[in-house]
Short mmCIF file of C-alpha atoms in Angstrom, two decimals:
data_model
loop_
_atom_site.label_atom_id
_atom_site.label_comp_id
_atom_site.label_asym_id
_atom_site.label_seq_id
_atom_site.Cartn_x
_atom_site.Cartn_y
_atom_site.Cartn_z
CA UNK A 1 9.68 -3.08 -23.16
CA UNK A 2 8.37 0.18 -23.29
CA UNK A 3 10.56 3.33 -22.07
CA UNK A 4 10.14 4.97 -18.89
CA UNK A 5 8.84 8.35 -20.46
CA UNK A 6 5.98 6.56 -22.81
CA UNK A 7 3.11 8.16 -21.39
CA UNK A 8 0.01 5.08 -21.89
CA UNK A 9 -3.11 6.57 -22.58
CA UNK A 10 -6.93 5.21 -22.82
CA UNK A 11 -9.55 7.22 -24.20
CA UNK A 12 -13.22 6.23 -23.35
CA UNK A 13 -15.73 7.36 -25.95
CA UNK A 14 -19.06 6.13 -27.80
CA UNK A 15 -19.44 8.33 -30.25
CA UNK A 16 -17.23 6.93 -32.86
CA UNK A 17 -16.39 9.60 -34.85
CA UNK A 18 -15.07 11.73 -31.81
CA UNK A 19 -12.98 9.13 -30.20
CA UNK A 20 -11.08 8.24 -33.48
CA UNK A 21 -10.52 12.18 -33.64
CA UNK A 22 -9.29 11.97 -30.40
CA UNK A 23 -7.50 9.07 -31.17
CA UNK A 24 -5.93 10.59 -33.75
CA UNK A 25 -4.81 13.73 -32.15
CA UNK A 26 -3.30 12.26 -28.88
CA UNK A 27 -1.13 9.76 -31.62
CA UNK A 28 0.83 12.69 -32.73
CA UNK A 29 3.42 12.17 -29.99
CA UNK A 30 5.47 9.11 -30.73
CA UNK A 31 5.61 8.89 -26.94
CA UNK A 32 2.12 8.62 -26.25
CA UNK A 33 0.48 5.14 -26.99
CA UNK A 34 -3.36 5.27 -26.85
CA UNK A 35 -6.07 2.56 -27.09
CA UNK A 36 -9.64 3.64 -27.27
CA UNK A 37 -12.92 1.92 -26.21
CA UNK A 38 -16.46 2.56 -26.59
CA UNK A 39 -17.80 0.80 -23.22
CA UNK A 40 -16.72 1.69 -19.39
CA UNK A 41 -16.52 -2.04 -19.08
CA UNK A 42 -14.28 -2.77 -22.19
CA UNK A 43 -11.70 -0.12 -19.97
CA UNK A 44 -12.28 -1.61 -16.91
CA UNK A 45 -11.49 -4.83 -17.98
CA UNK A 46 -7.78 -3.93 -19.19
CA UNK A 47 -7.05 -1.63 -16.27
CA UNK A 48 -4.49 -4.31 -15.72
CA UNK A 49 -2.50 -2.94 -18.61
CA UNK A 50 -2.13 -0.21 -15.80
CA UNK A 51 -2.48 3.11 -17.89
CA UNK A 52 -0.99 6.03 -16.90
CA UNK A 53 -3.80 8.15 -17.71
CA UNK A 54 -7.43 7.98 -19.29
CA UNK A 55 -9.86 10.42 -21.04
CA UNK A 56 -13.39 9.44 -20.01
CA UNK A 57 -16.74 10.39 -21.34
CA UNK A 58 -19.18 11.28 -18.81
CA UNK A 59 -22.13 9.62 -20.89
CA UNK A 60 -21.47 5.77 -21.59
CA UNK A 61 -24.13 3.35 -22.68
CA UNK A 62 -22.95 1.41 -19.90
CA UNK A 63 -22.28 3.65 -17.04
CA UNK A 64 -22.23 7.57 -15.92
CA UNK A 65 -18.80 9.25 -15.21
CA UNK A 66 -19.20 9.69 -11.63
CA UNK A 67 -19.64 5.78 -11.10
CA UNK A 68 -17.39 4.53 -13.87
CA UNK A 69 -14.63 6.76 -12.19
CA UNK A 70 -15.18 5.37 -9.05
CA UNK A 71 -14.49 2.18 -10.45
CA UNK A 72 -11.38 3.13 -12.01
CA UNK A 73 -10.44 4.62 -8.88
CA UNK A 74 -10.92 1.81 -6.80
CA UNK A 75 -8.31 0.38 -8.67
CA UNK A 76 -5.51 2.36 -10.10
CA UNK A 77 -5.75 5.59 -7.14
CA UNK A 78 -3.10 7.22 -9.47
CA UNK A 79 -3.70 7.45 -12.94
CA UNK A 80 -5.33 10.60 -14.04
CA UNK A 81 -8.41 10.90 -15.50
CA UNK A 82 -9.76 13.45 -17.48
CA UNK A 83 -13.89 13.57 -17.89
CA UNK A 84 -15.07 14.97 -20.99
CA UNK A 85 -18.34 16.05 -20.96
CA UNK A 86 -21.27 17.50 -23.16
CA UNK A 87 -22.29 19.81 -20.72
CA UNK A 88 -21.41 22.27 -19.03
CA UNK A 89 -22.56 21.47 -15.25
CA UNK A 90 -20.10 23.12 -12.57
CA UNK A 91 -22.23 21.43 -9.31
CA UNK A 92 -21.19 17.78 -11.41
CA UNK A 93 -17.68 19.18 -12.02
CA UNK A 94 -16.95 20.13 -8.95
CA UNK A 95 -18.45 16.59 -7.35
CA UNK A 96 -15.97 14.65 -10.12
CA UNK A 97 -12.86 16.74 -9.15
CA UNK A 98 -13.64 15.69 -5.44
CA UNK A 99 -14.33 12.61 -6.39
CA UNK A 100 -10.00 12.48 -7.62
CA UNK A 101 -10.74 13.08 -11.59
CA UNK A 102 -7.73 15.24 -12.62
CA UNK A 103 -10.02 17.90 -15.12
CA UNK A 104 -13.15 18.34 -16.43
CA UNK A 105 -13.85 19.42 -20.18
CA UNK A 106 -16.55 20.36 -22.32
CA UNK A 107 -16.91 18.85 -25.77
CA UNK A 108 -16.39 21.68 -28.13
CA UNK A 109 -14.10 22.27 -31.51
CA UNK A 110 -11.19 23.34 -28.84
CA UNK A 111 -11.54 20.37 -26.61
CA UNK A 112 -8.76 18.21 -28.31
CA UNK A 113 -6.31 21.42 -28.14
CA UNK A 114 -6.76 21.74 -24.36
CA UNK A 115 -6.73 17.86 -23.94
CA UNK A 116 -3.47 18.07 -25.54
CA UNK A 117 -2.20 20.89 -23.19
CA UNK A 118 -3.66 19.24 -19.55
CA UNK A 119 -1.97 15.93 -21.14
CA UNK A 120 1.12 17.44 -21.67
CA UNK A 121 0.61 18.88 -17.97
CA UNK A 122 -0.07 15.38 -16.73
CA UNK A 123 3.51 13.93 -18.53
CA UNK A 124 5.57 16.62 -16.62
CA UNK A 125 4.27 15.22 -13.36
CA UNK A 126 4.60 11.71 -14.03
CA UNK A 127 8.06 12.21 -15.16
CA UNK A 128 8.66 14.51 -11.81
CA UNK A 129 6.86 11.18 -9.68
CA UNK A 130 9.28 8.12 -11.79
CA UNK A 131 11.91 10.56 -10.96
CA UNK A 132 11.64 11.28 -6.97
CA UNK A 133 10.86 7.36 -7.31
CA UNK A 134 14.63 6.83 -8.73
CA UNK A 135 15.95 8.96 -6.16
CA UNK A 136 13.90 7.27 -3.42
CA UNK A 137 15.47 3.78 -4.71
CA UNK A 138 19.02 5.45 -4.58
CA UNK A 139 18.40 6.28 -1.09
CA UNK A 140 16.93 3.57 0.31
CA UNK A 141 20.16 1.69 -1.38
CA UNK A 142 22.48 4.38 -0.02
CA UNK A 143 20.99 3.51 3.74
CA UNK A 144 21.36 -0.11 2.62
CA UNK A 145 22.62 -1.63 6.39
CA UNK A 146 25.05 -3.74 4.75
CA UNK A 147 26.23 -0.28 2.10
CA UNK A 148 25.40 2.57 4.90
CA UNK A 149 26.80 0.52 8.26
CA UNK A 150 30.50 -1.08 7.40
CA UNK A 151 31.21 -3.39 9.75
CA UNK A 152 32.33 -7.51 9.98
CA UNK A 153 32.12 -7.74 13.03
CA UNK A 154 29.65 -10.53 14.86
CA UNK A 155 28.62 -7.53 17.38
CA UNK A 156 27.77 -5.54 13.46
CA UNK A 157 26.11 -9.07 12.06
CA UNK A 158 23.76 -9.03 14.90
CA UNK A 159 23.01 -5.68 14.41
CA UNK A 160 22.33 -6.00 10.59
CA UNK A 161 19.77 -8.56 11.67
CA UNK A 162 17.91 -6.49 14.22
CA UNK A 163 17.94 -3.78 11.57
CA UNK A 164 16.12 -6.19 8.86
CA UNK A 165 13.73 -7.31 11.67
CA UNK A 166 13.23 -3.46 12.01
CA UNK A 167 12.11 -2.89 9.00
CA UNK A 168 9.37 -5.55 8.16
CA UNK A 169 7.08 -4.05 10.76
CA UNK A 170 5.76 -0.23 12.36
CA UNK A 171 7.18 -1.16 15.55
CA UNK A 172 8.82 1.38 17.80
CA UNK A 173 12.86 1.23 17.83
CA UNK A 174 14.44 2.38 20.69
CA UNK A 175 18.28 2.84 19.84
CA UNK A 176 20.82 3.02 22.75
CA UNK A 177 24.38 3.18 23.11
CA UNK A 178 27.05 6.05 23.47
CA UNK A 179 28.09 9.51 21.68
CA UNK A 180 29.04 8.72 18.05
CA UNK A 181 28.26 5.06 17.55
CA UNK A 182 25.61 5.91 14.64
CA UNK A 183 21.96 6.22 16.04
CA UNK A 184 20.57 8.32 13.73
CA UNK A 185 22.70 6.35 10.44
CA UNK A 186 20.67 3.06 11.98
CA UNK A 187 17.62 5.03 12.39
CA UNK A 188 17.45 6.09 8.34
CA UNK A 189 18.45 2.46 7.45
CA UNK A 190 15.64 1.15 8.97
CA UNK A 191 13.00 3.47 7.40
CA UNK A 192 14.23 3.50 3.83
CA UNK A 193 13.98 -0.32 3.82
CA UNK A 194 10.41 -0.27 5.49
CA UNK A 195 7.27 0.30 3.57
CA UNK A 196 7.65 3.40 5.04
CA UNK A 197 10.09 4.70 2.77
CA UNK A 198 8.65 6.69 0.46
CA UNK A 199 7.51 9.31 3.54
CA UNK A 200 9.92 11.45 4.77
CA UNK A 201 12.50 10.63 7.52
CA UNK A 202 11.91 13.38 10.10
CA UNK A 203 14.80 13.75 12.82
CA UNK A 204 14.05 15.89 15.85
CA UNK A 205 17.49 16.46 18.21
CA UNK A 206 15.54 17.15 21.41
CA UNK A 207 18.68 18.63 23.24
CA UNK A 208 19.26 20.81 20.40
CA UNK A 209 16.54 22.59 21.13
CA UNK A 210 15.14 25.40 23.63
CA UNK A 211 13.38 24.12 26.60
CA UNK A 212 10.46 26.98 25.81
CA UNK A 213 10.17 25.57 22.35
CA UNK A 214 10.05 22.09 21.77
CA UNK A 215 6.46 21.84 22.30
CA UNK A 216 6.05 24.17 19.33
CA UNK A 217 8.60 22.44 17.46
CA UNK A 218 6.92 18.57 17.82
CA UNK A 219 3.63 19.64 17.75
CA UNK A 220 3.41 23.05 15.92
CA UNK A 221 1.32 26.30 16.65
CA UNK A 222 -1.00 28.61 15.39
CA UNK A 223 -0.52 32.04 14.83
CA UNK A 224 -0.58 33.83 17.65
CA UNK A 225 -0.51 31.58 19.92
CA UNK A 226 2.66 33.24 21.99
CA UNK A 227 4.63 35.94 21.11
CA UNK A 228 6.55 35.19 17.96
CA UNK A 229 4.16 32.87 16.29
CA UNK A 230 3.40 35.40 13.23
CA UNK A 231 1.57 31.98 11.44
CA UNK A 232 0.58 28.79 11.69
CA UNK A 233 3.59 25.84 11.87
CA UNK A 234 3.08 22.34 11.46
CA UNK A 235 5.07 20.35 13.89
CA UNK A 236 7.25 17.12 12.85
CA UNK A 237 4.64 14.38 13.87
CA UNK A 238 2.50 16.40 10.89
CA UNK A 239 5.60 16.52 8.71
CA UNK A 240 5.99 12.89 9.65
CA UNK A 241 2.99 11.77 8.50
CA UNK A 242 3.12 8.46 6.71
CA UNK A 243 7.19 8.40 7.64
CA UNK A 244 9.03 8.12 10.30
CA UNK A 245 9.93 10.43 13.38
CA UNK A 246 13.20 9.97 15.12
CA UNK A 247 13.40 11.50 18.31
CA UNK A 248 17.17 11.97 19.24
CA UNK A 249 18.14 12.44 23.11
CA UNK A 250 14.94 11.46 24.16
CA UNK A 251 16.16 11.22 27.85
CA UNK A 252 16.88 15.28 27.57
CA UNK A 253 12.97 15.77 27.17
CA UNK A 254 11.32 17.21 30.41
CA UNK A 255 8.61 15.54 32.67
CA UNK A 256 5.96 18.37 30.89
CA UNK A 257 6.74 17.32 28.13
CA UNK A 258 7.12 13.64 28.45
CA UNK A 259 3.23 13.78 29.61
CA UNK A 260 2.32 15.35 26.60
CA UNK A 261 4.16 12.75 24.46
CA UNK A 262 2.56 9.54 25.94
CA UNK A 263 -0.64 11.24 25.64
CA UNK A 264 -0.02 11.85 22.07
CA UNK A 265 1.60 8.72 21.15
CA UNK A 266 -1.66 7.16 23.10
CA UNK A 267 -4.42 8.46 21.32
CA UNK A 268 -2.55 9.26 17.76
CA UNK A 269 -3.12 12.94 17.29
CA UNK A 270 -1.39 16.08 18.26
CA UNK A 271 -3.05 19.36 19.22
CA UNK A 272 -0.99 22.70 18.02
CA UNK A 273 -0.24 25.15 20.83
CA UNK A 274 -3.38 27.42 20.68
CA UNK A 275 -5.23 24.89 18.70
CA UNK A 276 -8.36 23.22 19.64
CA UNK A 277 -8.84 20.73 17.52
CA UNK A 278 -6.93 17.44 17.47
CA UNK A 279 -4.95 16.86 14.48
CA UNK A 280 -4.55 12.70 13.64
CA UNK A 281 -1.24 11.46 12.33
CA UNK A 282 0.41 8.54 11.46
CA UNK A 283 4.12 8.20 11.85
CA UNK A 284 6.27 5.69 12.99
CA UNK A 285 8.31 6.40 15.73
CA UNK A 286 11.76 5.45 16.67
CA UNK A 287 14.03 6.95 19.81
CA UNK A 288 17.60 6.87 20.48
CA UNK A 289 19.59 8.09 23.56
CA UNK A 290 23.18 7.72 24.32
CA UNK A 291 21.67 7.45 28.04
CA UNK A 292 20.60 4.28 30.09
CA UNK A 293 16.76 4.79 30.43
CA UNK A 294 16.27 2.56 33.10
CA UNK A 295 18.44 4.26 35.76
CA UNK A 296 17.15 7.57 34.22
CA UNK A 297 13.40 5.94 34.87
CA UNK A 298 15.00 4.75 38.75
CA UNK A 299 16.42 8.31 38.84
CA UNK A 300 12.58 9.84 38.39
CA UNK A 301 14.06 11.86 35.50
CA UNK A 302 12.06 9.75 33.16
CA UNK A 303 8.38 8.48 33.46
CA UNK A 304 7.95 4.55 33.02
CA UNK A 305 4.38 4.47 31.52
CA UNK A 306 6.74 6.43 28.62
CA UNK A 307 9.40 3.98 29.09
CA UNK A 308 7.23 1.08 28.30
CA UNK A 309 5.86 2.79 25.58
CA UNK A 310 8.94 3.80 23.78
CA UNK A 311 10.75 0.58 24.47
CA UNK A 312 9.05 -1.37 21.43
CA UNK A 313 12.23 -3.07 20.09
CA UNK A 314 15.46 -2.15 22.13
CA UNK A 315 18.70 -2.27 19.41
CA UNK A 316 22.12 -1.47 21.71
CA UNK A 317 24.56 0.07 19.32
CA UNK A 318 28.41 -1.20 20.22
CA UNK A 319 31.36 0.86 21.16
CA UNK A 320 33.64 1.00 18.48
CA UNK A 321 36.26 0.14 21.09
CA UNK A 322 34.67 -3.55 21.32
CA UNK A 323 34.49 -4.22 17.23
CA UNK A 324 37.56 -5.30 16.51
CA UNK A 325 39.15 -4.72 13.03
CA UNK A 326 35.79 -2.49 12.10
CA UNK A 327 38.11 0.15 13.34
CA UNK A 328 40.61 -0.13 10.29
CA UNK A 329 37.84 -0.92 7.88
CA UNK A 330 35.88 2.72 8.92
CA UNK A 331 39.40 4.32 8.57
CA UNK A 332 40.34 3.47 5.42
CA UNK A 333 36.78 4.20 4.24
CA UNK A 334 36.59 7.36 5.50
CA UNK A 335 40.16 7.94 3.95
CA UNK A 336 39.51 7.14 0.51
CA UNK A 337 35.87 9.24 0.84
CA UNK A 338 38.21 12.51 2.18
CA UNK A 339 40.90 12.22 -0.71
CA UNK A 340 38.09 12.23 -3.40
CA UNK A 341 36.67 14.97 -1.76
CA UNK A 342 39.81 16.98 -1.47
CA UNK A 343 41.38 15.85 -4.43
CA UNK A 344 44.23 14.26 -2.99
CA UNK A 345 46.02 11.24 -3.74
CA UNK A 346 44.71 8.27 -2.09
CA UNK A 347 46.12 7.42 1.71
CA UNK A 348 47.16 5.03 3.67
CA UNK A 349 48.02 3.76 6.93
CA UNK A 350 51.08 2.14 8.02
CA UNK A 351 50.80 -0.63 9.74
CA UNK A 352 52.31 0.90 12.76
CA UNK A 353 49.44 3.45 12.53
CA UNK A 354 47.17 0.59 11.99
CA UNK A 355 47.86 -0.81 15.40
CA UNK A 356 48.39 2.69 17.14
CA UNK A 357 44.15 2.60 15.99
CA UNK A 358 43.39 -0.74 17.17
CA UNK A 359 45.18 -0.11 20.89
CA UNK A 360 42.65 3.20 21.33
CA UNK A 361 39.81 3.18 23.00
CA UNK A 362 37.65 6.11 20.86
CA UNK A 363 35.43 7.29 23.88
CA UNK A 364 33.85 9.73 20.97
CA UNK A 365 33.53 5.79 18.68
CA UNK A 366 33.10 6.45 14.92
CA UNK A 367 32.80 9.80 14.73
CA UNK A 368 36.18 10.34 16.16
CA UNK A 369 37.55 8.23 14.51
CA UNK A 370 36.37 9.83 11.28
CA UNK A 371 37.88 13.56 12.52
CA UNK A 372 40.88 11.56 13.61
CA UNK A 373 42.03 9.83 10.06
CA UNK A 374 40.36 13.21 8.12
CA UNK A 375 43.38 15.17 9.87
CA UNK A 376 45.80 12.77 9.97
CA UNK A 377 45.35 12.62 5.92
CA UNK A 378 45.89 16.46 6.30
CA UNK A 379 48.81 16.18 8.59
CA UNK A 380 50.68 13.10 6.64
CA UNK A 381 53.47 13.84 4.07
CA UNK A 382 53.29 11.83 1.44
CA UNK A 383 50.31 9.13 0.57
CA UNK A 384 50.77 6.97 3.85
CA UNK A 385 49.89 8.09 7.41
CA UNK A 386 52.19 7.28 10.14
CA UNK A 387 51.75 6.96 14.14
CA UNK A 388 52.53 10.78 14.72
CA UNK A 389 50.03 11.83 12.25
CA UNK A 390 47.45 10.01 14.49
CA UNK A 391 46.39 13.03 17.30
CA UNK A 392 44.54 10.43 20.00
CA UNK A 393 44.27 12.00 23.25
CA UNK A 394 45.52 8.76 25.83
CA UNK A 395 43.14 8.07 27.93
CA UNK A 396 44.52 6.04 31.19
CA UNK A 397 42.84 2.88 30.33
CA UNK A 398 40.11 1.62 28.45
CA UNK A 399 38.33 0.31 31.28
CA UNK A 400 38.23 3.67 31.93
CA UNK A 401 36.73 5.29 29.20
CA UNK A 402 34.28 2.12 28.62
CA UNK A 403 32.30 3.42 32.02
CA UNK A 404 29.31 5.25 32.40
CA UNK A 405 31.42 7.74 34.76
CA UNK A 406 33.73 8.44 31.87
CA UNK A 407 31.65 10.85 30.27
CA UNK A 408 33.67 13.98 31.46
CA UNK A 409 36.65 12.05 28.85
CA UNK A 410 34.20 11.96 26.03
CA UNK A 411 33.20 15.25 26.67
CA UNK A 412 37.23 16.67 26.61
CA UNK A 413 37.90 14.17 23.67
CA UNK A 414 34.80 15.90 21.62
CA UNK A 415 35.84 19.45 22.89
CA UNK A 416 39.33 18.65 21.41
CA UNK A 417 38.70 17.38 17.93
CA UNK A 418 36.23 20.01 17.73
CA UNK A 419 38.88 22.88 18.49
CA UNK A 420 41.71 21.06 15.90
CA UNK A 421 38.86 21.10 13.26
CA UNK A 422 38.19 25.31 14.37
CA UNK A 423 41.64 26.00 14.67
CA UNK A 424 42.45 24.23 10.65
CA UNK A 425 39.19 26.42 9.27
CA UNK A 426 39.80 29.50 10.65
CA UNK A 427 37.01 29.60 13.36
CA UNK A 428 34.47 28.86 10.43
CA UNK A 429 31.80 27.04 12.60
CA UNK A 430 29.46 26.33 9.33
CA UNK A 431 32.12 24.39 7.51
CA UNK A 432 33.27 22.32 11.30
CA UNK A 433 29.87 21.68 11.72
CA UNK A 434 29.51 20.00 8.48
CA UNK A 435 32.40 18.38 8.44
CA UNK A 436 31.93 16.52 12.08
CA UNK A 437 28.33 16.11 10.88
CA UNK A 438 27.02 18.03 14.04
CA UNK A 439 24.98 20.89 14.74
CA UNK A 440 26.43 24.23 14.96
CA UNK A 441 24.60 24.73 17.98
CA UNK A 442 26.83 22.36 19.62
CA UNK A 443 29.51 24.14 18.96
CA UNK A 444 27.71 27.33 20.29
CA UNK A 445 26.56 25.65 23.62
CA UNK A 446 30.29 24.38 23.92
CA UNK A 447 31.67 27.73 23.24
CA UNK A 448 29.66 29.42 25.78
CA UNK A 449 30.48 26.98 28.32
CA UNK A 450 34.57 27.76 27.68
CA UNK A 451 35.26 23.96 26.55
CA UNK A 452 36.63 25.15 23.18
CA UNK A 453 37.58 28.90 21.76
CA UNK A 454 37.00 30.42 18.44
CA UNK A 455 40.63 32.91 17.21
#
C-alpha cells in the first residue's frame, strides 16, 4: 500500500532521451514514483492508476497538448499537469492555463530544475488537500448524530432517523422546537454527513443581527453602497456556496426582507446591495426557529408563499423535559467533558441529585442543563454532587413551563444562569459567552434591557 505522502507521477514524452532524463531526475525523491510513456493514449489508458500529477509534452505523435489535456481533464479534474513545451508561445500558454493545466515550461537545459521546484510546489498542496480531507473526516465523525446528539430515547431514535433521511438529499430542513434543544448541533450533523460536506457550514443568527444590516450581511455589498461599506463583502449565500446555509430565528426576519428571500431562494442568485448584476449560488438551505410558524404565518408576521418554501422537511426537536433518562445521560457527559477541561477529578451525581434532575422541567432544555451540572461540579465538595449543589429555579409546574405562554420563565431561567455564570467570572462576558455557547450580544441585549447586571 503506498503511503499517504508518495506523490505518483507520469511523465508524457516522445523523445526518448529527454523523458528518461526526466525520468531520472524526478526518481531522486524516494517519495516520488514515476512511470513514463511515449503516447497520450498509453497515459490515458492508465489514468485509472489515478496519478497525482503528470508532466505532458505539448507535441505527441498522437495528440496536441491542448486536446490530450482535455482528455485528462475530463477525467481526473484534480491532478496537476504540467505542459512542457518546445516553444515559447504565451497566446497557447495562456489558453492551456485556462484550460486547468497547473504550468507551462519551455524545454531548455534548466527545465528539469524548475520541474523539480513547481513539483515540489505541487506536493505541499496535495499534502495541505489529504490533510483538510482528514480534518473534514474528523468532523463529519465529530457531528456523527449518534457521537454529536446523546440520547436513547425513542423521541432521540426518531430523530436520528429524520437526521439520516436529511442527509441523503439537498432538501430544505426546517428545524423547530424551543430555546436550547440543539437546532443548530442537528443542523451541522446533517451537512457533514451529506455530500455536502466538504463546503462550509455557514450559520447566520438572524436575531443577532441589526435590523439595518442583515440585508448586507445575507447578501453582501459593494463598496460604497451606504455609508460604511469602505469595500466589497460577499454575503453568506456566496460564502455558502456548494455548503450549507443555516438560517437561525428565521421567524425574527422582517416582511422586507422575507420578500427578498423567496425571491432569492426562487430564482437562485443574490444581488449585493448596490450591485447590478445577479450573482448565482448554490447552497443548501436549512431553517430553524424556536417559534411556531404557522400561527406566526396566521399572525401575518410571516408570509406563507415563504412558509411553503422553507417548510421542505419539518424535524420538531423535543423538550428535554419529555426524554426521559437523556437527562442523566447529558449530565454526566457534560460532567466528565468539564473535569477534563478544568482538571478536576471526575464527578458524580448522587442519586438523590439524580432524581432532583429527572423531577425538573429545564424550560432553557440542554443548555441549562449543561450550565446547571458545570456549576454544580464547581459548587460540590468532594467528587460527587449532591441535591443542594443543583441551583434549579422551581418553576410551579411543568405543565407550566411546557406552554407556549411560558416563555417569560425561560426568559428569567436564561437571565439567571447567565448572571451565576457573570457573577463566578468576574463580569468577563467573552469567557460566559463561550462557556454557555452563546453570543455575547445576547448578553449585551439582555444587559441593556436590566434582566441581568455586570459588578
Amino acid at each position: 500500500m503506498i503511503a499517504s505522502s508518495t506523490l505518483r507521477i507520469f511523465v508524457v514524452e516522445d523523445n526518448a532521451w529527454y523523458g528518461e532524463l526526466l525520468e531520472y531526475k524526478l526518481s531522486q525523491n524516494p517519495e516520488y514514483i514515476v512511470r513514463r510513456f511515449t503516447t497520450a493514449q498509453s497515459c490515458l489508458d492508465n489514468l485509472n492508476e489515478k496519478p497525482d500529477l503528470i508532466t505532458l509534452d505539448y507535441t505527441l505523435p498522437d495528440g496536441t497538448g491542448d486536446v490530450v489535456l482535455r482528455q485528462i481533464k475530463e477525467r481526473l479534474p484534480e491532478v496537476a499537469v504540467i505542459i512542457i513545451s518546445g516553444q515559447e508561445d504565451v497566446r497557447t500558454a495562456v489558453g492551456l492555463l485556462r484550460q486547468g493545466a497547473y504550468d507551462y515550461l519551455v524545454k531548455d537545459e534548466e527545465t528539469a530544475d524548475r520541474l523539480w521546484n513547481t513539483i515540489g510546489n505541487v506536493n505541499q498542496q496535495l499534502a495541505l488537500r489529504r490533510e483538510n480531507e482528514r480534518l473534514r473526516e474528523q468532523i463529519g465523525q465529530k457531528y456523527d448524530p449518534q457521537r454529536a446528539i446523546l440520547g436513547k430515547s425513542p423521541q432521540m431514535q426518531q430523530l436520528f432517523s429524520l437526521v439520516e433521511k436529511a442527509a441523503r438529499t439537498n432538501i430544505t430542513v426546517s428545524l423547530s422546537g424551543e430555546t436550547g434543544t440543539g437546532k443548530e448541533l442537528v443542523a451541522k450533523a446533517i451537512h457533514f454527513r451529506s455530500e455536502r460536506r466538504n463546503g462550509a457550514f455557514v450559520a447566520v443568527n438572524v436575531a443577532a443581527i441589526p435590523r439595518e444590516l442583515i440585508e448586507s450581511e445575507l447578501f453582501g455589498h459593494e463598496k460604497g453602497s451606504f455609508t460604511g461599506a469602505v469595500s466589497r463583502r460577499i454575503g453568506r449565500f456566496e460564502e455558502a456556496h456548494r455548503g450549507t446555509l443555516f438560517l437561525d430565528e428565521i421567524a425574527e426576519l422582517d416582511l422586507n426582507l422575507q420578500a427578498k428571500l423567496l425571491r432569492v431562494l426562487q430564482e437562485r442568485e443574490v444581488m449585493r446591495v448596490g450591485g447590478s448584476a445577479p450573482i448565482p449560488f448554490d447552497a443548501r438551505l436549512m431553517v430553524a426557529t424556536h417559534r411556531d410558524l404557522t400561527e406566526e404565518v396566521k399572525q401575518g408576521r410571516f408570509r406563507e408563499d415563504l412558509y411553503y418554501r422553507l417548510l421542505g422537511l419539518p424535524i420538531l426537536l423535543p423538550p428535554l423535559r419529555d426524554r426521559g433518562q437523556d437527562v442523566l445521560l447529558l449530565a454526566q457527559s457534560f460532567l466528565q467533558t468539564f473535569c477534563s477541561q478544568n482538571n478536576m477529578a471526575d464527578c458524580r451525581l448522587s442519586p438523590d441529585a439524580q432524581q432532583k434532575l429527572l423531577r425538573y422541567p429545564f424550560p432553557g432544555n440542554v443548555r441549562e442543563l449543561k450550565a446547571v451540572v458545570e456549576l454544580a461540579a464547581v459548587l460540590a465538595d468532594g467528587d460527587t454532587i449532591h441535591p443542594q449543589d443543583l441551583s434549579l429555579r422551581h418553576a410551579s409546574t411543568t405543565q407550566e413551563a411546557s406552554t407556549p405562554d411560558g416563555d417569560e420563565s425561560l426568559r428569567t431561567q436564561t437571565a439567571a444562569i447567565v448572571q451565576r455564570y457573570l457573577d463566578n467570572h468576574n463580569g468577563n462576558i467573552l469567557q460566559v459567552a463561550a462557556k454557555l455557547q452563546i453570543g455575547k450580544s445576547t448578553i449585551y441585549r439582555m444587559i441593556q434591557n436590566n434582566e441581568i447586571r455586570v459588578n
